Short mmCIF file of C-alpha atoms in Angstrom, two decimals:
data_model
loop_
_atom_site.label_atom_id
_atom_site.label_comp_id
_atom_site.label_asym_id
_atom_site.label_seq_id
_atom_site.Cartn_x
_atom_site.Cartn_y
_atom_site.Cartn_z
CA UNK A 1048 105.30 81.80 107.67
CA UNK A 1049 102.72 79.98 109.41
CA UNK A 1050 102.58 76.86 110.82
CA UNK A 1051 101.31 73.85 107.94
CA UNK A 1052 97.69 72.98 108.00
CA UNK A 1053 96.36 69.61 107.00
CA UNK A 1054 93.58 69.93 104.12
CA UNK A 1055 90.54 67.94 103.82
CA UNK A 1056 89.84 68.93 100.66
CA UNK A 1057 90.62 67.40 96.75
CA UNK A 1058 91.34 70.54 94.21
CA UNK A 1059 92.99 70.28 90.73
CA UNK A 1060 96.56 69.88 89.32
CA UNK A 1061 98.40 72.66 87.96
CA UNK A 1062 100.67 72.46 85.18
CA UNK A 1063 102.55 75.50 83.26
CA UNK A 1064 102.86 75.04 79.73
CA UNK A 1065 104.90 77.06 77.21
CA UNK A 1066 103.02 78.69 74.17
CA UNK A 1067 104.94 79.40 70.59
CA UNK A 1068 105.73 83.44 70.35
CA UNK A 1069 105.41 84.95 73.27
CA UNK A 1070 105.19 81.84 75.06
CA UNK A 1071 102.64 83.09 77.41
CA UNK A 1072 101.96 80.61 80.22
CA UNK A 1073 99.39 77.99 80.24
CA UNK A 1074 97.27 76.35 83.29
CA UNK A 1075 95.76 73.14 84.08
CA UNK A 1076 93.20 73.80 86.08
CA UNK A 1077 90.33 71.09 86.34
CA UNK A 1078 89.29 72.60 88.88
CA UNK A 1079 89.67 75.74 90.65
CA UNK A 1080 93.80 75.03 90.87
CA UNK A 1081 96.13 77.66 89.65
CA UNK A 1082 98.82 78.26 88.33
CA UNK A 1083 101.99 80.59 90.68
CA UNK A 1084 105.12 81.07 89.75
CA UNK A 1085 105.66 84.06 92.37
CA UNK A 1086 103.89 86.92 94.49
CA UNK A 1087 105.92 89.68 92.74
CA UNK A 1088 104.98 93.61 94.44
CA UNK A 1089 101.95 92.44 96.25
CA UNK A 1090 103.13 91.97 99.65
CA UNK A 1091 104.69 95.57 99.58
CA UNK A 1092 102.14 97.35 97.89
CA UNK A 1093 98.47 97.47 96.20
CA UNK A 1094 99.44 100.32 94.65
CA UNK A 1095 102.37 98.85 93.01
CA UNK A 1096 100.56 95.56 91.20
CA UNK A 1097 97.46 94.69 90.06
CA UNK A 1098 94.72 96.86 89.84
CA UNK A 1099 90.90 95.35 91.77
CA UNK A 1100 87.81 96.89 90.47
CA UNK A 1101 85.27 95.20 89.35
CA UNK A 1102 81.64 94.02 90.52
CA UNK A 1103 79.57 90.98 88.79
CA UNK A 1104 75.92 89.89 87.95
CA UNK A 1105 74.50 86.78 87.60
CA UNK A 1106 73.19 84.48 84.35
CA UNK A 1107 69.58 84.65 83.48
CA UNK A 1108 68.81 87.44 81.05
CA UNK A 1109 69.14 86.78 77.46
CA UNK A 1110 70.89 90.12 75.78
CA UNK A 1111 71.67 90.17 71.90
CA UNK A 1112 74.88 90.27 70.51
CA UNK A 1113 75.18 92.33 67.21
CA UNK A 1114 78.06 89.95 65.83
CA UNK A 1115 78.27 90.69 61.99
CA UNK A 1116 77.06 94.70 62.25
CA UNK A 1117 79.55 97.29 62.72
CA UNK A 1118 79.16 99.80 65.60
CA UNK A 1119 76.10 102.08 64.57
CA UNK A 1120 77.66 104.86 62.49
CA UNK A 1121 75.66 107.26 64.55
CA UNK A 1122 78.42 106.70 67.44
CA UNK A 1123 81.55 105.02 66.06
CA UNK A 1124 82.81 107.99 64.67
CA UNK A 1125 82.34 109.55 68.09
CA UNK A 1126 83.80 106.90 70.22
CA UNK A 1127 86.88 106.27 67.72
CA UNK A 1128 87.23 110.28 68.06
CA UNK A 1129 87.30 110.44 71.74
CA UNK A 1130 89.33 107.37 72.37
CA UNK A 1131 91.72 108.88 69.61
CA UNK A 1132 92.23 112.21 71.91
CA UNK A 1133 92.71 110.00 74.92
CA UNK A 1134 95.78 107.96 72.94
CA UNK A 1135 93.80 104.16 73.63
CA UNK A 1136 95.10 101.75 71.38
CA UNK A 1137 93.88 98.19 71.43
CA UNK A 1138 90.78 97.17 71.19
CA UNK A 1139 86.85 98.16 72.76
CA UNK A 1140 83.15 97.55 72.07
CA UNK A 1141 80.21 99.22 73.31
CA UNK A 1142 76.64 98.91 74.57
CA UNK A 1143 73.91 100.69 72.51
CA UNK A 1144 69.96 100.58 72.84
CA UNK A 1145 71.14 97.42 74.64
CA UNK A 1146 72.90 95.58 72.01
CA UNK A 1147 76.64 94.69 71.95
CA UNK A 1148 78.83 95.54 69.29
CA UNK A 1149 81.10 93.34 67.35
CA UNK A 1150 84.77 94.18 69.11
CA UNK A 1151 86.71 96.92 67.11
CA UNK A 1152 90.27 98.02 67.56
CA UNK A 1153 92.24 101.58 67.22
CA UNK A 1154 95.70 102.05 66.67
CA UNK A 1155 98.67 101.25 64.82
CA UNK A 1156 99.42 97.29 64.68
CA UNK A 1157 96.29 96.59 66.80
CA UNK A 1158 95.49 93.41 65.41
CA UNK A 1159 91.53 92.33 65.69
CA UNK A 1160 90.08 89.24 66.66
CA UNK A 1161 92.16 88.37 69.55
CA UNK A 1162 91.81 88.03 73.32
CA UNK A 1163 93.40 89.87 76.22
CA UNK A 1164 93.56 89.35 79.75
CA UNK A 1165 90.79 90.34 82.34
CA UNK A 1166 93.35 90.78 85.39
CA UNK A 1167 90.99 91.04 88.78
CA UNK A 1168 88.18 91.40 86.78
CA UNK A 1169 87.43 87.37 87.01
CA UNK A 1170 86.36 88.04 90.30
CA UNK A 1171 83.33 89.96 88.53
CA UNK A 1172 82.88 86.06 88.03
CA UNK A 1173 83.81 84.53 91.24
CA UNK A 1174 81.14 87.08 93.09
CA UNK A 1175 78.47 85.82 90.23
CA UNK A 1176 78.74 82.74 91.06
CA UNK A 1177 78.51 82.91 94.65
CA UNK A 1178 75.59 84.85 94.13
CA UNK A 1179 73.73 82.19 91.79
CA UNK A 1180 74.51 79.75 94.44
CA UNK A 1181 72.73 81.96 97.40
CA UNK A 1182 69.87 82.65 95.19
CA UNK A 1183 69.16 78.40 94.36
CA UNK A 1184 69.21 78.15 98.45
CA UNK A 1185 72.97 76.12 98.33
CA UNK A 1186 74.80 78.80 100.16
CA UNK A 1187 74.33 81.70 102.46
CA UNK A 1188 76.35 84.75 102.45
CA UNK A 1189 76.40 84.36 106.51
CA UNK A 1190 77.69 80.96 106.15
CA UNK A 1191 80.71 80.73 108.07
CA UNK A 1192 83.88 79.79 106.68
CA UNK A 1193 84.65 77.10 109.12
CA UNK A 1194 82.21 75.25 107.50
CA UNK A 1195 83.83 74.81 104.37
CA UNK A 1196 87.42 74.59 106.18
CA UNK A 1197 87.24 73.42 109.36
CA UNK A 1198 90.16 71.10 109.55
CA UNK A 1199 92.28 73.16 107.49
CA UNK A 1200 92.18 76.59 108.25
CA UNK A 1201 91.27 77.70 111.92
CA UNK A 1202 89.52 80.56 112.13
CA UNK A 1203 86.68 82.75 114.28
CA UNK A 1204 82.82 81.62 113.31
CA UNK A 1205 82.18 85.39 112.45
CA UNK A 1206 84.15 84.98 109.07
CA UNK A 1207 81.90 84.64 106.73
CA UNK A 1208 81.60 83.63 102.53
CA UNK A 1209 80.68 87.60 102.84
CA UNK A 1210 83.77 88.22 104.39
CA UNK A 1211 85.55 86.85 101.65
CA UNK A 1212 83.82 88.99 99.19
CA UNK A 1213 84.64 92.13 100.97
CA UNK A 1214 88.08 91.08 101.95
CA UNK A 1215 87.84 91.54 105.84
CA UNK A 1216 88.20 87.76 106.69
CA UNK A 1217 91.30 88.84 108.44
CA UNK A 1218 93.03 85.82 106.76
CA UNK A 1219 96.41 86.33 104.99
CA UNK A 1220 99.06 84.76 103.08
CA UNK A 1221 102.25 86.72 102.97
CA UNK A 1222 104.38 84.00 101.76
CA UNK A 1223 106.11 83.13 98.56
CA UNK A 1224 107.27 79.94 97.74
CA UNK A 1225 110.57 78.98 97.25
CA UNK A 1226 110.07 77.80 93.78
CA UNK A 1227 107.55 77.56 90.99
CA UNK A 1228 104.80 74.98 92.13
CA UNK A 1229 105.02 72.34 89.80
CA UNK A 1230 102.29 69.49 88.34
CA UNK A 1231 100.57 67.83 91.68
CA UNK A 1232 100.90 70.69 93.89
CA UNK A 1233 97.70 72.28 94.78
CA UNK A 1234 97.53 76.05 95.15
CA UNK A 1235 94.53 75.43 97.35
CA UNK A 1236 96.09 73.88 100.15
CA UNK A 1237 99.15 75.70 99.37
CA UNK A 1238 97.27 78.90 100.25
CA UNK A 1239 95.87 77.26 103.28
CA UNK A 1240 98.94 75.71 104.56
CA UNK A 1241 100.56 79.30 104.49
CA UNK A 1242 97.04 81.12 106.04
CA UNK A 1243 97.16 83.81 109.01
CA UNK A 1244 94.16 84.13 110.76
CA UNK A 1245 93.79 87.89 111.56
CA UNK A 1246 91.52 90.29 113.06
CA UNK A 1247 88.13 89.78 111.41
CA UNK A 1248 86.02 93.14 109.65
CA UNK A 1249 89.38 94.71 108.68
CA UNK A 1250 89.78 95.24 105.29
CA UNK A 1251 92.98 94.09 103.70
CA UNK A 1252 93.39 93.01 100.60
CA UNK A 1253 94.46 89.66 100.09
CA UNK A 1254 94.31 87.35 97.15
CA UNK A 1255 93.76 84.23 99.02
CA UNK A 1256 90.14 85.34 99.62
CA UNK A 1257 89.02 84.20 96.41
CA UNK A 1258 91.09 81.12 96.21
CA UNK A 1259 89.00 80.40 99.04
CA UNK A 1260 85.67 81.24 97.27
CA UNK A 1261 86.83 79.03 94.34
CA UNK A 1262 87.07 75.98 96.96
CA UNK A 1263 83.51 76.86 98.54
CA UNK A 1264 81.92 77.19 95.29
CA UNK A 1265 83.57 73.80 94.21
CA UNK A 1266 82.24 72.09 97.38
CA UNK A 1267 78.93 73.37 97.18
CA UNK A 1268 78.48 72.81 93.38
CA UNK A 1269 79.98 69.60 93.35
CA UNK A 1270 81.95 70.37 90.10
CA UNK A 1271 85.03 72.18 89.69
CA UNK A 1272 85.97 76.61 89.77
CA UNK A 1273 86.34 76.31 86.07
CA UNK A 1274 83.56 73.81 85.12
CA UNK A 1275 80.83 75.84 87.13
CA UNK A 1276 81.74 79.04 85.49
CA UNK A 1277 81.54 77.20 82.13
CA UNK A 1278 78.26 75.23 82.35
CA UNK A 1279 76.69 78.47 84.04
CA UNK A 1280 77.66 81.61 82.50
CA UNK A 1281 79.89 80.97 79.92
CA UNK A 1282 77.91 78.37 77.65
CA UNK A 1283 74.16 79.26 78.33
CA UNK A 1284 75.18 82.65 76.61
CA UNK A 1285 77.06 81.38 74.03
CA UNK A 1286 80.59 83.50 75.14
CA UNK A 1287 82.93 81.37 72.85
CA UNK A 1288 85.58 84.19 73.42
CA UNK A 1289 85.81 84.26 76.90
CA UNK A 1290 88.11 81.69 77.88
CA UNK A 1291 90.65 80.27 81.03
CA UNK A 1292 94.53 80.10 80.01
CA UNK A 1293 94.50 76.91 79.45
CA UNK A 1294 92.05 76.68 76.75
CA UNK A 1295 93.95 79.67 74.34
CA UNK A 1296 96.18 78.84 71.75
CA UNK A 1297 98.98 80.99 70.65
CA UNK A 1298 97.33 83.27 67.95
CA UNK A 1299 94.40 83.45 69.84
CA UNK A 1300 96.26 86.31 72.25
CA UNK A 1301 97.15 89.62 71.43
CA UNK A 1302 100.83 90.38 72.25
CA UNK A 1303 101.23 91.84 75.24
CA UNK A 1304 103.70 94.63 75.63
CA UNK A 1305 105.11 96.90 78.86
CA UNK A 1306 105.43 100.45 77.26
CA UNK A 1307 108.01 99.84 73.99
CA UNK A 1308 108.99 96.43 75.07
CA UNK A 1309 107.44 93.27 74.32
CA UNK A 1310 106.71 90.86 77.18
CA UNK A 1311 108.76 87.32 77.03
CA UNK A 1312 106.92 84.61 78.06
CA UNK A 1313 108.36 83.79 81.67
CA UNK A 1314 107.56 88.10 82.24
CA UNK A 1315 104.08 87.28 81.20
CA UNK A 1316 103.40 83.86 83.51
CA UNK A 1317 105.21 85.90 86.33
CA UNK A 1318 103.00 88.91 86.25
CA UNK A 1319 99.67 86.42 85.65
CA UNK A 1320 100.72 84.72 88.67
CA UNK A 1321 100.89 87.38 91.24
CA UNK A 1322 97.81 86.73 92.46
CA UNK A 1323 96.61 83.08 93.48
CA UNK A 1324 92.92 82.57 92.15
CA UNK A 1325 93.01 85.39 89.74
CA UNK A 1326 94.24 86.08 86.56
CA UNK A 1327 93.13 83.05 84.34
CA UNK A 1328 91.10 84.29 81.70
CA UNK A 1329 91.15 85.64 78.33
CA UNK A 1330 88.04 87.63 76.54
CA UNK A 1331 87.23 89.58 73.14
CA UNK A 1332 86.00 93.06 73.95
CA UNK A 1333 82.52 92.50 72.97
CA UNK A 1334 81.86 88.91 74.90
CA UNK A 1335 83.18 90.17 78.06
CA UNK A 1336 81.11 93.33 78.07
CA UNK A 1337 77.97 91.18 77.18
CA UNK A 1338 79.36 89.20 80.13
CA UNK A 1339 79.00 92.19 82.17
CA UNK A 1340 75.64 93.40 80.76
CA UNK A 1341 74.00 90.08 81.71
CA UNK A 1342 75.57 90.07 85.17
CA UNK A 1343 74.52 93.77 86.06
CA UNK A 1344 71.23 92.77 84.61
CA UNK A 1345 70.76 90.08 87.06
CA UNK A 1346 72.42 91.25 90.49
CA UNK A 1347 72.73 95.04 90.03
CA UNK A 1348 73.12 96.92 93.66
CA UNK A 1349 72.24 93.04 95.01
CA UNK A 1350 74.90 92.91 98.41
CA UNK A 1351 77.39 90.65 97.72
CA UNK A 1352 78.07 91.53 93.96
CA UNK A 1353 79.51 95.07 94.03
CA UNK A 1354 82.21 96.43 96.21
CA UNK A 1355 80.81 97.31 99.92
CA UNK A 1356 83.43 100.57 99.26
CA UNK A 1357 84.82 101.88 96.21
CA UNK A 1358 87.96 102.98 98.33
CA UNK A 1359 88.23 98.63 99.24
CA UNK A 1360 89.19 96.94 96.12
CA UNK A 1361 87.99 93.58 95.77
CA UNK A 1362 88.05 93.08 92.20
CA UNK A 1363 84.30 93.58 91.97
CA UNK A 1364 82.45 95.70 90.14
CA UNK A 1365 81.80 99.36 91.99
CA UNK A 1366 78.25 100.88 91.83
CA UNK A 1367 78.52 104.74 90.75
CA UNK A 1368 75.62 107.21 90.44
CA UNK A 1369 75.38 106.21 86.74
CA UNK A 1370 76.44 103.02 86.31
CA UNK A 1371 78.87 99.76 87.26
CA UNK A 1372 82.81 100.76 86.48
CA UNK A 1373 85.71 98.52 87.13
CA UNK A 1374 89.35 98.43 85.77
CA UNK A 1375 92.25 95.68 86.38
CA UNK A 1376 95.50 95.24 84.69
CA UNK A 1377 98.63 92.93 85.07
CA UNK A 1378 101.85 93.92 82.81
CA UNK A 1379 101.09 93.39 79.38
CA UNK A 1380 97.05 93.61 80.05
CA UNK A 1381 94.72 96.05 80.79
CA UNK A 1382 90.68 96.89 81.00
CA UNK A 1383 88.20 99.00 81.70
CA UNK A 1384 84.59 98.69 81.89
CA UNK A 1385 81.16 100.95 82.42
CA UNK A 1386 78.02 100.09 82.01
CA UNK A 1387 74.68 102.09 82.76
CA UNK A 1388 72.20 100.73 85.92
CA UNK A 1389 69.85 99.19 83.51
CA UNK A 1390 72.67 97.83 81.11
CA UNK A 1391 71.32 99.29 78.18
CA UNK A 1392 74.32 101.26 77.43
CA UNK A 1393 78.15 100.88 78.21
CA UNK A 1394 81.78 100.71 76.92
CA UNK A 1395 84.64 98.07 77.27
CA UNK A 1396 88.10 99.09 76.47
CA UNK A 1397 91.16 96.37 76.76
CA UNK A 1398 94.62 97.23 76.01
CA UNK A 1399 97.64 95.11 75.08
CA UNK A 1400 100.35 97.19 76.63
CA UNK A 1401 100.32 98.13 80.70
CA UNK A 1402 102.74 98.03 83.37
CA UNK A 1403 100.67 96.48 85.47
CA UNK A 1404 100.48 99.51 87.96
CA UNK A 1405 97.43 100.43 89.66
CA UNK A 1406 97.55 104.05 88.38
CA UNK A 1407 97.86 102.44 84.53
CA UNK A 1408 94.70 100.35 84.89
CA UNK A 1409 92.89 103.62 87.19
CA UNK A 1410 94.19 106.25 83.86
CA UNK A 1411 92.69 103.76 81.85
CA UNK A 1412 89.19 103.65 83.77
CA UNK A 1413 88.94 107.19 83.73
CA UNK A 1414 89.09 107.39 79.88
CA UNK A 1415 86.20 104.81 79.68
CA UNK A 1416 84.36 107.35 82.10
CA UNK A 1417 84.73 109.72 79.37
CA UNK A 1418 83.82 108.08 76.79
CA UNK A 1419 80.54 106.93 78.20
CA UNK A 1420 79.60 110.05 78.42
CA UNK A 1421 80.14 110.40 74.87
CA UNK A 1422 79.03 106.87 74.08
CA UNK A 1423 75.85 108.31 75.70
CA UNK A 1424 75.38 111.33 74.01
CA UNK A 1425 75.25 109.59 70.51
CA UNK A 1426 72.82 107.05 71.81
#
């Protein structure tokens, strides 16, 4: 563990709150504070947690939602056929002539209407909105870290707000604490109390990263993680079903299951709480993907919004000859998303029932690969 750091900087409260059910764990986060109850797999293995693809785009474009028409019957019957040979249940929505789809669900018990966890894919978010604030002049991605930090964390002038994107700060934070932070702790200075400074331009994946972009974008903003992402992305575009933790009530969610077994509450807020900065929001199939749309719309191939390396997850979005892909999943969630370089056409798929292992959330990524294709060919 190393050695305590003071911090010089205010961040929010976090409180875990029980939900009815499944009792799936609330947050308090005004502002980018979250909530941890434990690092549980992470520090042995990526491979063995969460999965981190994903890429983002920034708010400007308008793009139509098609919120009361069904999928066009020229491709639902398609889509529902192909996802039906690749055994998805839960729920998707797709991308055609550049309008989204209302959110649709396949398989037994698959209720509609609810929201499911994005996993790593927030980051899509967290890269968005570091890239609104270089484009309005506020922030550079060569701004050094040190700037933002530099009474609390010590570290070399060559780590940069890029090097947090790509994950080769060199800073880590192998620790886990004792016992669930409770109301008044601040995972912010938690995360920099327990920082490593490391060897710069090495990639390693480390969740503190983005914790740390959450506190820039907070300082540079002037407004909180949460509020930022809200007045900026989320409300402009009217996405009234994307939403952090802390704002879902209980039969919002769909019930999240590990294979045949259904997730307890404490299960849930443990596995949501592997990573520090991650993990806090809940979306309906057809607001994240317009999420998506408008972000690939704005940023594209722009550095600093896709993965440098698709072999480097960051939990950005990773440009492919065809389009943007990404896929993250915690036990009990799951998702997978592709969308084509102009955003005219794509496919979301989110599952309530994973295991929270990298090759889940990958298998589930490569069957929204196929059914782009097919998405495509009925367009």
């Amino acid at each position: 563990m190393s050695t305590a750091k003071k911090i010089g900087l205010t961040a929010g409260a976090i409180v875990i709150l029980g939900i009815g059910g499944y009792a799936l764990a609330k947050y308090d986060t005004g502002s980018y504070a979250h909530v941890l109850y434990e690092k549980t797999l992470k520090k042995s293995s990526k491979d063995d947690t969460q999965v981190h693809r994903i890429t983002d785009k920034s708010v400007k474009p308008t793009v139509k939602v098609d919120n009361k028409a069904e999928s066009p019957k020229s491709n639902s019957s398609g889509i529902e056929k192909a996802l039906q040979e690749q055994n998805f249940t839960g729920a998707y929505a797709v991308i055609k002539n550049g309008q989204v789809s209302d959110s649709k669900t396949i398989g037994k018990g698959i209720e509609n209407g609810k929201l499911y966890q994005v996993a790593d894919l927030e980051n899509t978010l967290t890269a968005a909105a570091i890239m609104k604030l270089v484009d309005s002049g506020k922030l550079s991605l060569s701004t050094p870290v040190s700037k933002f930090y530099n009474e609390s964390l010590e570290v070399n002038k060559n780590v940069t707000v890029k090097s947090l994107l790509n994950m080769t700060s060199g800073i880590t934070n192998n620790d886990v604490p004792n016992d669930q932070l409770q109301a008044g702790d601040n995972i912010l200075q938690w995360n920099l109390n327990h920082a490593n400074a490391g060897t710069a331009s090495t990639y390693n994946y480390q969740e503190i990263n983005y914790v740390l972009l959450e506190g820039i974008i907070s300082q540079v903003s002037g407004t909180s993680y949460q509020s930022y992402i809200n007045n900026n992305f989320l409300k402009p575009n009217n996405l009234n079903n994307i939403k952090f933790v802390s704002k879902v009530s209980d039969p919002e969610l769909a019930t999240p299951f590990n294979g045949n077994q259904k997730m307890t509450g404490g299960a849930l807020a443990k596995a949501m709480n592997s990573q520090m900065g991650m993990n806090q929001i809940m979306a309906s199939p057809s607001d994240y993907l317009k999420l998506m749309q408008i972000l690939v719309k704005s940023y594209g191939d722009k550095q600093g919004f896709t993965a440098v390396n698709a072999q480097d997850m960051t939990g950005q979005l990773e440009s492919s000859a065809d389009g943007f892909e990404g896929s993250a999943g915690i036990q009990g969630y799951k998702t997978a998303v592709k969308i084509s370089k102009d955003g005219n056409s794509g496919i979301i798929l989110m599952s309530n029932n994973s295991n929270g292992q990298t090759s889940d959330s990958n298998g589930l990524l490569e069957t929204v690969r196929k059914v782009f294709i097919t998405e495509r060919n009925y367009n």
